[in-house]
Coordinates of C-alpha atoms and ligand atoms in Angstrom, one line a residue:
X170 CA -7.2 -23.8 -25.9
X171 CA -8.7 -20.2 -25.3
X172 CA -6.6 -18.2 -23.0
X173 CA -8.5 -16.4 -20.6
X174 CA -7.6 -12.7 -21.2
X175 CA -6.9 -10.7 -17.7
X176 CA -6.5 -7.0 -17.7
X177 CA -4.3 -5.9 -14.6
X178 CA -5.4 -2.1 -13.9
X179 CA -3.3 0.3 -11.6
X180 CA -2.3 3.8 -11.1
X181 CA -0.8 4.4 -7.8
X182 CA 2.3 3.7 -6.1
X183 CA 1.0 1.2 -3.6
X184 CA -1.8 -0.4 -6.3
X185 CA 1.4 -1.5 -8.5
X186 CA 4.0 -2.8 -5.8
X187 CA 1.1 -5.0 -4.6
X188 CA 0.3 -6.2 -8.3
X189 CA 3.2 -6.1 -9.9
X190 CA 4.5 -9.9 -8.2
X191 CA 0.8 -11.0 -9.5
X192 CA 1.5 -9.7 -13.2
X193 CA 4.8 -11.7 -13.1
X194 CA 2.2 -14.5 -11.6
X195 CA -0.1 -14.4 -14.8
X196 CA 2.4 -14.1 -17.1
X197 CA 3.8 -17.1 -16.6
X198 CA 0.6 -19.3 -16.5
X199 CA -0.3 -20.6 -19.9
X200 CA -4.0 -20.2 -19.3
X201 CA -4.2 -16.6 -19.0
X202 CA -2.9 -13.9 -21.6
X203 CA -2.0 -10.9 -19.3
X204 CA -1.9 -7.4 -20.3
X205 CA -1.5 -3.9 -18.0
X206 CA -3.3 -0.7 -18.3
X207 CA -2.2 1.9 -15.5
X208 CA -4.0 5.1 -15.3
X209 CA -1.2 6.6 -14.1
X210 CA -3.2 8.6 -11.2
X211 CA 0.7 9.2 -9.9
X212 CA 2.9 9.3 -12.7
X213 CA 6.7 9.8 -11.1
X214 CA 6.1 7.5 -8.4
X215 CA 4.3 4.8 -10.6
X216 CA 7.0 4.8 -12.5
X217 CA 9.7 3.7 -10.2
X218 CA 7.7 1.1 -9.5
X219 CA 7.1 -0.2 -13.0
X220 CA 11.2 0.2 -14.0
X221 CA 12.3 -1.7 -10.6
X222 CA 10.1 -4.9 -11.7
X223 CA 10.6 -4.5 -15.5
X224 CA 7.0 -4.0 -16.2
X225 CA 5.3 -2.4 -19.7
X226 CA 2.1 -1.6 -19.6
X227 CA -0.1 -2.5 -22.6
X228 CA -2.0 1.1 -22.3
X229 CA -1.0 4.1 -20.4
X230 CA -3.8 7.0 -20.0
X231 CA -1.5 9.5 -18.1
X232 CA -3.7 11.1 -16.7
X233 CA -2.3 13.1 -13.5
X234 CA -2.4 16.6 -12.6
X235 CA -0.5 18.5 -10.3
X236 CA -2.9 18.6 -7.4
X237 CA -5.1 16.9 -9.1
X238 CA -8.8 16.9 -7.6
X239 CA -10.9 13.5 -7.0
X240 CA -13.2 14.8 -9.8
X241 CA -10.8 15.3 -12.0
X242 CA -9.2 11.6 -11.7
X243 CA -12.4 10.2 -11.9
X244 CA -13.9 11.5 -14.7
X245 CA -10.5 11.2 -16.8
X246 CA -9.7 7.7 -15.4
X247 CA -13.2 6.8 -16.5
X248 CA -13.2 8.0 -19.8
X249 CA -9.7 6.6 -20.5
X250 CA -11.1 3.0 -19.5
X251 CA -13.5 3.0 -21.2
X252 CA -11.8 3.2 -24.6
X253 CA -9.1 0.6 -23.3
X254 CA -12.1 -1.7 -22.4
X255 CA -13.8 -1.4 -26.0
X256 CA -10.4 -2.0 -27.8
X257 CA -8.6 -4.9 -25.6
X258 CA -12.1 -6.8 -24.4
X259 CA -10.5 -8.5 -21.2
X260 CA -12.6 -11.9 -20.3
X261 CA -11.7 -10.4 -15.9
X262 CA -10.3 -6.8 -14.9
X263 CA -8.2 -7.1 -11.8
X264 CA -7.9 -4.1 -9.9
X265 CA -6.4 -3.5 -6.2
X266 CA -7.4 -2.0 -3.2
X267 CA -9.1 1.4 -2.4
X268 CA -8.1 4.0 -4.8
X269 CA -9.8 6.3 -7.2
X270 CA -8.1 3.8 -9.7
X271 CA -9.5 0.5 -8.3
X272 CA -13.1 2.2 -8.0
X273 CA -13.4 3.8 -11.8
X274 CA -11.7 1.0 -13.3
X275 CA -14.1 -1.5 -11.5
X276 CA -17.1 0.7 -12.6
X277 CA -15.7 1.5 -16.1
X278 CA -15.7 -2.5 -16.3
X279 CA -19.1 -2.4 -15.1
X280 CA -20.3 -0.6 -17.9
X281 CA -18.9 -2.6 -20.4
X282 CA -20.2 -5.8 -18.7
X283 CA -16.6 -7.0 -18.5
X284 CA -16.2 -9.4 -14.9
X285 CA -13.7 -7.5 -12.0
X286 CA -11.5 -9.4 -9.5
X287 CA -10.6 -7.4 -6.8
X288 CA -7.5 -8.1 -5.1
X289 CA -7.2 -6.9 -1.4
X290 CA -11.0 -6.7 -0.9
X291 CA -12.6 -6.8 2.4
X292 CA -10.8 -4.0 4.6
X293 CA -12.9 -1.9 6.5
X294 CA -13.2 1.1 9.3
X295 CA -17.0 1.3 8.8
X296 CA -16.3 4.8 8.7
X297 CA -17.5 6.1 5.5
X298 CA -15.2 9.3 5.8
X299 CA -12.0 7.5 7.2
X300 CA -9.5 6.9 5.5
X301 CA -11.6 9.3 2.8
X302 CA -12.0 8.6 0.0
X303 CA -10.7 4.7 0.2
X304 CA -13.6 3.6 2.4
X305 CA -16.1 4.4 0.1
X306 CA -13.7 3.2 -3.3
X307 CA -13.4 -0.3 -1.6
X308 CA -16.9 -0.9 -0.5
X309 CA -18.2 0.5 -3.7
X310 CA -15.7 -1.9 -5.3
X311 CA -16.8 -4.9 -3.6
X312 CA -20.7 -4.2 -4.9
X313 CA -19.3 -4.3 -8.5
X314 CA -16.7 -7.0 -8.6
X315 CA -17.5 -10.9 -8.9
X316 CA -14.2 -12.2 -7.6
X317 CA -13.0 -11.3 -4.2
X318 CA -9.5 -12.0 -3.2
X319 CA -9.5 -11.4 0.3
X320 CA -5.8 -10.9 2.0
X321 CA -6.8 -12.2 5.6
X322 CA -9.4 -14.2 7.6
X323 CA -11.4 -10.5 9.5
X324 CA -11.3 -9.2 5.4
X325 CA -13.3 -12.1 4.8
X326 CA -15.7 -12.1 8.0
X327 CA -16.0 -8.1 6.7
X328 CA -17.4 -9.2 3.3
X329 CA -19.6 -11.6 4.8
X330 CA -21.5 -8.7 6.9
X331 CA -22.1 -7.0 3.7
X332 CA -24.1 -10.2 2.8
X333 CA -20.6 -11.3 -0.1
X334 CA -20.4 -15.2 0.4
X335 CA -19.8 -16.4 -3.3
X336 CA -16.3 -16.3 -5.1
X337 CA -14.3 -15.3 -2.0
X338 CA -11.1 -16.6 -1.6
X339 CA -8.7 -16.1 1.7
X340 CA -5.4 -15.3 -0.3
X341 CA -3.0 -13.3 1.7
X342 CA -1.6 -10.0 0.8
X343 CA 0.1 -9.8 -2.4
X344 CA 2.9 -7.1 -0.5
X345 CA 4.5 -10.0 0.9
X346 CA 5.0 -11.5 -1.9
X347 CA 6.9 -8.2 -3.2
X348 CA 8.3 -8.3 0.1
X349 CA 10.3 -11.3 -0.2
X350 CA 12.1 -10.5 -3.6
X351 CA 13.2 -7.2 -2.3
X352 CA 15.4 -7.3 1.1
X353 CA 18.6 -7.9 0.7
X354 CA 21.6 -8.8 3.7
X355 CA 24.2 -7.0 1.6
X356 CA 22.3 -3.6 -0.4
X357 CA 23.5 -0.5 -1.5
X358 CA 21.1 2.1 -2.1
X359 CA 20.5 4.5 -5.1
X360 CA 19.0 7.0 -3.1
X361 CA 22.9 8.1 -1.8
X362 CA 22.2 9.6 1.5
X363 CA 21.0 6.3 2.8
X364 CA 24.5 5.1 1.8
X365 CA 25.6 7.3 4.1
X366 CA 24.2 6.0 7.4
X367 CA 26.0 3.6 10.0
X368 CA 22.8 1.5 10.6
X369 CA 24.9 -0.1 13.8
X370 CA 25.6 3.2 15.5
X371 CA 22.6 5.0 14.4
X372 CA 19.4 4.1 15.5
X373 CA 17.0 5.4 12.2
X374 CA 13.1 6.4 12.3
X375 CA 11.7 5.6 9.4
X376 CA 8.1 8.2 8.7
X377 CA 5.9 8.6 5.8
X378 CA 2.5 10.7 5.8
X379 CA 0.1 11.5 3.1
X380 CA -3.5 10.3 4.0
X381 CA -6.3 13.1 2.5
X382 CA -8.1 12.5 5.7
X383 CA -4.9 14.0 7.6
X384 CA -4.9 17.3 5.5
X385 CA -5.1 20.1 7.8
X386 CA -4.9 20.0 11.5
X387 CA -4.1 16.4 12.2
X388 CA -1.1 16.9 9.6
X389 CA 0.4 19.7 11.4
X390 CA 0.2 17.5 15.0
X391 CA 2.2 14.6 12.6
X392 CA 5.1 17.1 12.0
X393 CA 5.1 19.1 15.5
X394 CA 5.6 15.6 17.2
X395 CA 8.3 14.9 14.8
X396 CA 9.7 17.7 15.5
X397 CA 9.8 17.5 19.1
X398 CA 10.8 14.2 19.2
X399 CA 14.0 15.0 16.8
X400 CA 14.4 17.5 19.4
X401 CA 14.9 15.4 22.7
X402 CA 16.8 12.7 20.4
X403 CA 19.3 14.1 18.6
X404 CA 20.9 10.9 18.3
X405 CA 18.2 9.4 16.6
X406 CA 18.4 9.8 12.5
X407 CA 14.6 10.3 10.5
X408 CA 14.3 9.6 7.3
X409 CA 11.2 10.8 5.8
X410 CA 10.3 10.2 2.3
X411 CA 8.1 12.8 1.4
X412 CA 5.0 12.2 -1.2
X413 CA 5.0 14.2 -4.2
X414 CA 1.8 15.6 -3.3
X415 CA 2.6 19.8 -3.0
X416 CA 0.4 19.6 0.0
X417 CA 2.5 17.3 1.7
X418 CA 6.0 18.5 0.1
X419 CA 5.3 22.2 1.7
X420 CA 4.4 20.6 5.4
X421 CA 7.3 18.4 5.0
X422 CA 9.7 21.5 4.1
X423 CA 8.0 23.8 6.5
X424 CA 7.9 22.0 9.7
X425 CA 10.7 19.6 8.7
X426 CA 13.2 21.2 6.8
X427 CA 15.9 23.2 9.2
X428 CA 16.0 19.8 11.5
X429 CA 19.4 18.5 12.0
X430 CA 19.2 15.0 12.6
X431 CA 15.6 15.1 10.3
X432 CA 16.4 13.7 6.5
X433 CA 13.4 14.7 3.8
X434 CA 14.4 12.5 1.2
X435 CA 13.0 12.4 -2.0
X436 CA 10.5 9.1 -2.5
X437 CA 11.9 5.7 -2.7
X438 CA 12.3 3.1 -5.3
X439 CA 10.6 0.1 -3.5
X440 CA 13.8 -1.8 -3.2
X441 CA 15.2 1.0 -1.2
X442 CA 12.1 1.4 0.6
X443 CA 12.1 -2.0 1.9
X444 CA 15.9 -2.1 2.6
X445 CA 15.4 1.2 4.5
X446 CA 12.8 -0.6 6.6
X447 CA 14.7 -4.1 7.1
X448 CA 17.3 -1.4 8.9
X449 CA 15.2 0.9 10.4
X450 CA 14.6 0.6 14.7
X451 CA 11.1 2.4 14.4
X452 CA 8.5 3.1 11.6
X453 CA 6.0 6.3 12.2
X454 CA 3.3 6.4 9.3
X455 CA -0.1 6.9 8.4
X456 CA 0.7 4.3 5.3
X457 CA -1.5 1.3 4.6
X458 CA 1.1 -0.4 2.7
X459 CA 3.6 0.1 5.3
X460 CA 1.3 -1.1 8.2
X461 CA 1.9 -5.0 6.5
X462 CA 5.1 -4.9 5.6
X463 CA 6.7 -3.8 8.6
X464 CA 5.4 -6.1 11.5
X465 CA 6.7 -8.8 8.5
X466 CA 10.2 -7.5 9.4
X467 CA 9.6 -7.2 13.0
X468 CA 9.5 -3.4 13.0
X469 CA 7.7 -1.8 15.3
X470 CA 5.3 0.4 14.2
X471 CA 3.1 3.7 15.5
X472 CA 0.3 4.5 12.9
X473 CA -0.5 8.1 12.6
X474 CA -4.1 7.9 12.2
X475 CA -7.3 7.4 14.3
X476 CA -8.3 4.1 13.4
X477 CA -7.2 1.1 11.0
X478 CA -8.4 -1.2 8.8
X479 CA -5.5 -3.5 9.4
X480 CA -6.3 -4.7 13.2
X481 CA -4.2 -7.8 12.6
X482 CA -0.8 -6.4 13.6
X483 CA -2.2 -4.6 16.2
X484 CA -3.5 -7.6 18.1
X485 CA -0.1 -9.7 17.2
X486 CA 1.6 -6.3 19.0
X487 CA 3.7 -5.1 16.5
X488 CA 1.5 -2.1 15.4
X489 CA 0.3 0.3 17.6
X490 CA -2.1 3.1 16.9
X491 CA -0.8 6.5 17.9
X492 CA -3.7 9.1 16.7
X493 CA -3.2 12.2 15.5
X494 CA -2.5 14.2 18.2
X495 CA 1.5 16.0 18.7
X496 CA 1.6 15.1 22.5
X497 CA 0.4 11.6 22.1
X498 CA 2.3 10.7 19.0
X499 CA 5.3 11.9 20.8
X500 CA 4.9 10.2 24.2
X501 CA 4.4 7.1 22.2
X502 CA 7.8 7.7 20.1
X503 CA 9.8 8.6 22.7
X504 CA 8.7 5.3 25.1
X505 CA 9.7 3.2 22.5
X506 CA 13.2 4.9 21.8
X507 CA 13.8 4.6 25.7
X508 CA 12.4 1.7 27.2
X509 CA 14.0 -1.3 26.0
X510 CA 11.6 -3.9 27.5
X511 CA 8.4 -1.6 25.6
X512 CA 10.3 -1.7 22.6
X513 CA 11.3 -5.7 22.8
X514 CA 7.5 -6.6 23.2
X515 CA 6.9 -5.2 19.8
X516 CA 9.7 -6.1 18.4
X517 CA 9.1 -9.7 16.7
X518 CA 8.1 -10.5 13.5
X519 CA 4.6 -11.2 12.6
X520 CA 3.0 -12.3 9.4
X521 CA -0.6 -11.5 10.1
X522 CA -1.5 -10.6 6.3
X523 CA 0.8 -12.8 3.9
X524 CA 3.1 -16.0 3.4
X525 CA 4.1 -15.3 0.0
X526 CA 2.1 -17.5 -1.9
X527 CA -0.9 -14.5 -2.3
X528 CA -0.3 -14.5 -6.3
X529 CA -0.3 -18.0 -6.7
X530 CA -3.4 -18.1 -4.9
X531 CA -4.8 -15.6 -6.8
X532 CA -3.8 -17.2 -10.2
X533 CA -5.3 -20.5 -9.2
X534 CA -8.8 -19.1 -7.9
X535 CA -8.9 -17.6 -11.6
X536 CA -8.4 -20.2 -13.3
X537 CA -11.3 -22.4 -11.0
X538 CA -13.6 -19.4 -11.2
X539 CA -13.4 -19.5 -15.2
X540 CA -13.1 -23.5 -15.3
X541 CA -9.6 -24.0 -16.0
X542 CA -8.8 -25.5 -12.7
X543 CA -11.0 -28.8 -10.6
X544 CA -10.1 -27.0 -7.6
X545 CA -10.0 -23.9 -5.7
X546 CA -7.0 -22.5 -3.9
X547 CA -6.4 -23.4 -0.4
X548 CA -6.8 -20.5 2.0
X549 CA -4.2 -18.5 3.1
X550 CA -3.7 -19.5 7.1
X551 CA -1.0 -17.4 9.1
X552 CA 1.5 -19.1 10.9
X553 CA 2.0 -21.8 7.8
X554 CA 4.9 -20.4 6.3
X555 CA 8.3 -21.4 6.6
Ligands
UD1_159 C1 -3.5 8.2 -3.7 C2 -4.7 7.4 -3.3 C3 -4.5 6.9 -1.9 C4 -3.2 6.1 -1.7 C5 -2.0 7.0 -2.2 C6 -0.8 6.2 -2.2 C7 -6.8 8.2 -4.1 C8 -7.9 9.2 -4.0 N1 -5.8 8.3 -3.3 O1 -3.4 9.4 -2.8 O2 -5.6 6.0 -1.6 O3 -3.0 5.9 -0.3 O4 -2.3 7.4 -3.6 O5 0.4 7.1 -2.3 O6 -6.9 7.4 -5.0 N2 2.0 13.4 -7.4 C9 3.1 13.7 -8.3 N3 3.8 12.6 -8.8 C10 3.5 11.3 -8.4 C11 2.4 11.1 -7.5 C12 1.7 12.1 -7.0 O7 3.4 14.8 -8.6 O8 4.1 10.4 -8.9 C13 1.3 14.6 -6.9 C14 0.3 15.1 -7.9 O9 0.3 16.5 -7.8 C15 -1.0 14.7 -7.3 C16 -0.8 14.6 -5.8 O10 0.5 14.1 -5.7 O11 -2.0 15.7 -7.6 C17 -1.7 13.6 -5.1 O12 -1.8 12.4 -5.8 P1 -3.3 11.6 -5.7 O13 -3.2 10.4 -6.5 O14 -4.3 12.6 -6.1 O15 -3.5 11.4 -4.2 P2 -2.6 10.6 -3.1 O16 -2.6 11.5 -1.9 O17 -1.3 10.3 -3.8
UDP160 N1 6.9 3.2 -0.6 C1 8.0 3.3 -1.4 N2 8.7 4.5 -1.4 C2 8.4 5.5 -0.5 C3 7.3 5.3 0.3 C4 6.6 4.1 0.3 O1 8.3 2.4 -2.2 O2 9.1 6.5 -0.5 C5 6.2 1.9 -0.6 C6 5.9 1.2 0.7 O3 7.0 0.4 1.0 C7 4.6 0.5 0.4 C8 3.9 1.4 -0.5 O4 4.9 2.2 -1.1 O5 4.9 -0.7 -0.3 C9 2.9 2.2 0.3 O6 2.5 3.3 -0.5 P1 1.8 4.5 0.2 O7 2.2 4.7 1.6 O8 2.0 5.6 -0.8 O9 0.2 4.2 0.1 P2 -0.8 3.4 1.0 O10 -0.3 2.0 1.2 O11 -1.0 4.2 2.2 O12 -2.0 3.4 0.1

């Protein structure tokens, strides 16, 4: 029987904890012969990624830069792909999400006439410059690909507004499927400071920022309301995990760094990352990832941006949107560390965007999209899991 050959393409941190459960997935289904080509848009922080779930990839094009520009990644990510794509000749690229990655390797395949599956399609602001340049990678991604995998129920209503009815599938998001193989009761960290923490006496903020979009002013608000609530608290311990970006390393440092009870630690194997969370009383981030896997652990969560294209945790409570300015970020913070019954009504766990089963799914609507399967996946409901 011919297998059906599926190329898995990532490059980022976030692209490869959300594909690297559905690499295990294709691997182990005898229809499909899997192989992995990251561009490596982030190299260090792809990297952990790829050790902590034993993953080699088939074709590595390296191709970061120290602040690299979106030009640059582009035009290197293309040419790389398109080499890959004339020597392997996948049957279906998969790609992920909203990154330069996802949208050159989805065009690259394009030009090879090569069919895409695109795995977490359908989010949307409608705001073609927020979060920038993602908006425009995912809806530019959805024009090209034939197979959409759509993580939630709104993804799906989104693609139907852009006139997308055929090959979409209601999967759930693929994170929760990491999500489930990482927290652990009983963990010890290899990052050591986090070792070091009493998690019962000390109530921890988790924060991560790096969105483009927040470059610049907004940026600046994120760390003086940091800073101000670190201030008034001084019993509360941050953690902050700071991006390898320079841009956001040298806000982190300068705003950050002299801050007693303020940890910049370096960034996070995903296992630590997710442990971190599981024991974490409040998460502050401008994140996408993060904004789906913590309302999964019932952590609240204040997103530092304007506007999201995950509204489901914010209607089920557990998200809240915080904006980008120091006084209002701050207010919000400090309600929550004080006022028990504000923090209890956000405090439950939610499963808005996943069940677990998002890579099965996923496997199964491949196999029925190329005729290897009599019928489709069922969709992805919330509330089904166990
Ligand atoms: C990228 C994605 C963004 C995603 C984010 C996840 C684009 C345009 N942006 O943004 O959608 O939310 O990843 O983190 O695709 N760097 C290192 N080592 C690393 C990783 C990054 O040194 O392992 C530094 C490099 O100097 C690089 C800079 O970080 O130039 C920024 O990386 P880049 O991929 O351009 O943008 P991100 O802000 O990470
Ligand atoms: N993450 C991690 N280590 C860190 C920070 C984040 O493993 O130090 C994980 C996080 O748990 C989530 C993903 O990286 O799974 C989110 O990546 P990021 O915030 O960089 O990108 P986004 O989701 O905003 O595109």
């Amino acid at each position: 029987m011919d297998k059906i050959k599926v190329m898995s393409v990532f490059g980022t941190r976030p692209e490869a904890i959300k594909m690297a459960p559905l690499v295990k997935e294709l691997e182990s289904r005898e229809e499909v012969e899997s192989i992995v080509c990251v561009t490596a848009q982030h190299r260090e922080m792809l990297d952990q990624v790829l050790e902590a779930f034993q993953i080699v990839p088939d074709y590595d094009l390296d191709i970061m830069e120290p602040s690299q520009t979106l030009m640059r990644i582009t035009v290197k990510a293309l040419t790389g792909l398109g080499d890959v794509l004339e020597k392997a000749k996948p049957d279906l690229v998969l790609v992920h999400g909203d990154t330069s990655t996802t949208f050159v390797a989805a065009l690259a395949s394009f030009y090879a006439k090569v069919k895409v599956g695109h795995v977490e399609a359908g989010l949307r602001t409608f705001d073609k410059y927020s979060p920038f340049p993602e908006e425009m990678n995912r809806t530019l991604t959805t024009d090209i690909a034939d197979l959409h995998f759509a993580p939630t129920k709104a993804n799906v209503a989104n693609l139907h507004r852009e006139g997308v009815e055929k090959n979409v599938y209601i999967t759930g998001n693929t994170v929760i499927d990491a999500l489930k193989t990482t927290v652990r009761d009983s963990y010890t960290f290899q990052c050591q400071r986090l070792n070091e923490i009493d998690y019962q006496k000390e109530r921890v903020v988790l924060l991560t920022a790096h969105r483009r979009e927040n470059y610049g002013e907004p940026f600046q608000n994120i760390m003086d309301a940091v800073r101000m609530v670190a201030e008034k608290e001084p019993d509360v311990r941050f953690v902050y995990p700071v991006h390898l970006s320079p841009y956001v390393q040298q806000m982190a440092r300068d705003n950050l760094g002299n801050i007693p009870n303020v940890d910049l630690v370096e960034p996070l194997g995903v296992m630590d990352m997710h442990n971190l969370m599981e024991r974490a009383t409040l998460v502050m981030t401008d994140s996408g990832g993060i904004q789906e896997e913590a309302p999964s652990l019932g952590k609240p969560v204040l997103v530092l941006r304007r506007e999201t294209e995950r509204p489901e945790a914010v209607e089920a409570g557990t998200v809240r949107m915080a904006g980008v300015e120091a006084k209002e970020i701050a207010e919000k913070a400090l309600k929550l560390l004080n006022d028990p019954e504000e923090y209890g009504k956000m405090a439950r766990a939610v499963n808005p965007y996943g069940d677990g089963e998002a890579c099965r799914r996923i496997a199964d609507a491949i196999l029925y999209a190329f005729g290897k399967a009599n019928q489709p996946p069922e969709d992805f409901t919330p509330g089904t899991e166990e």
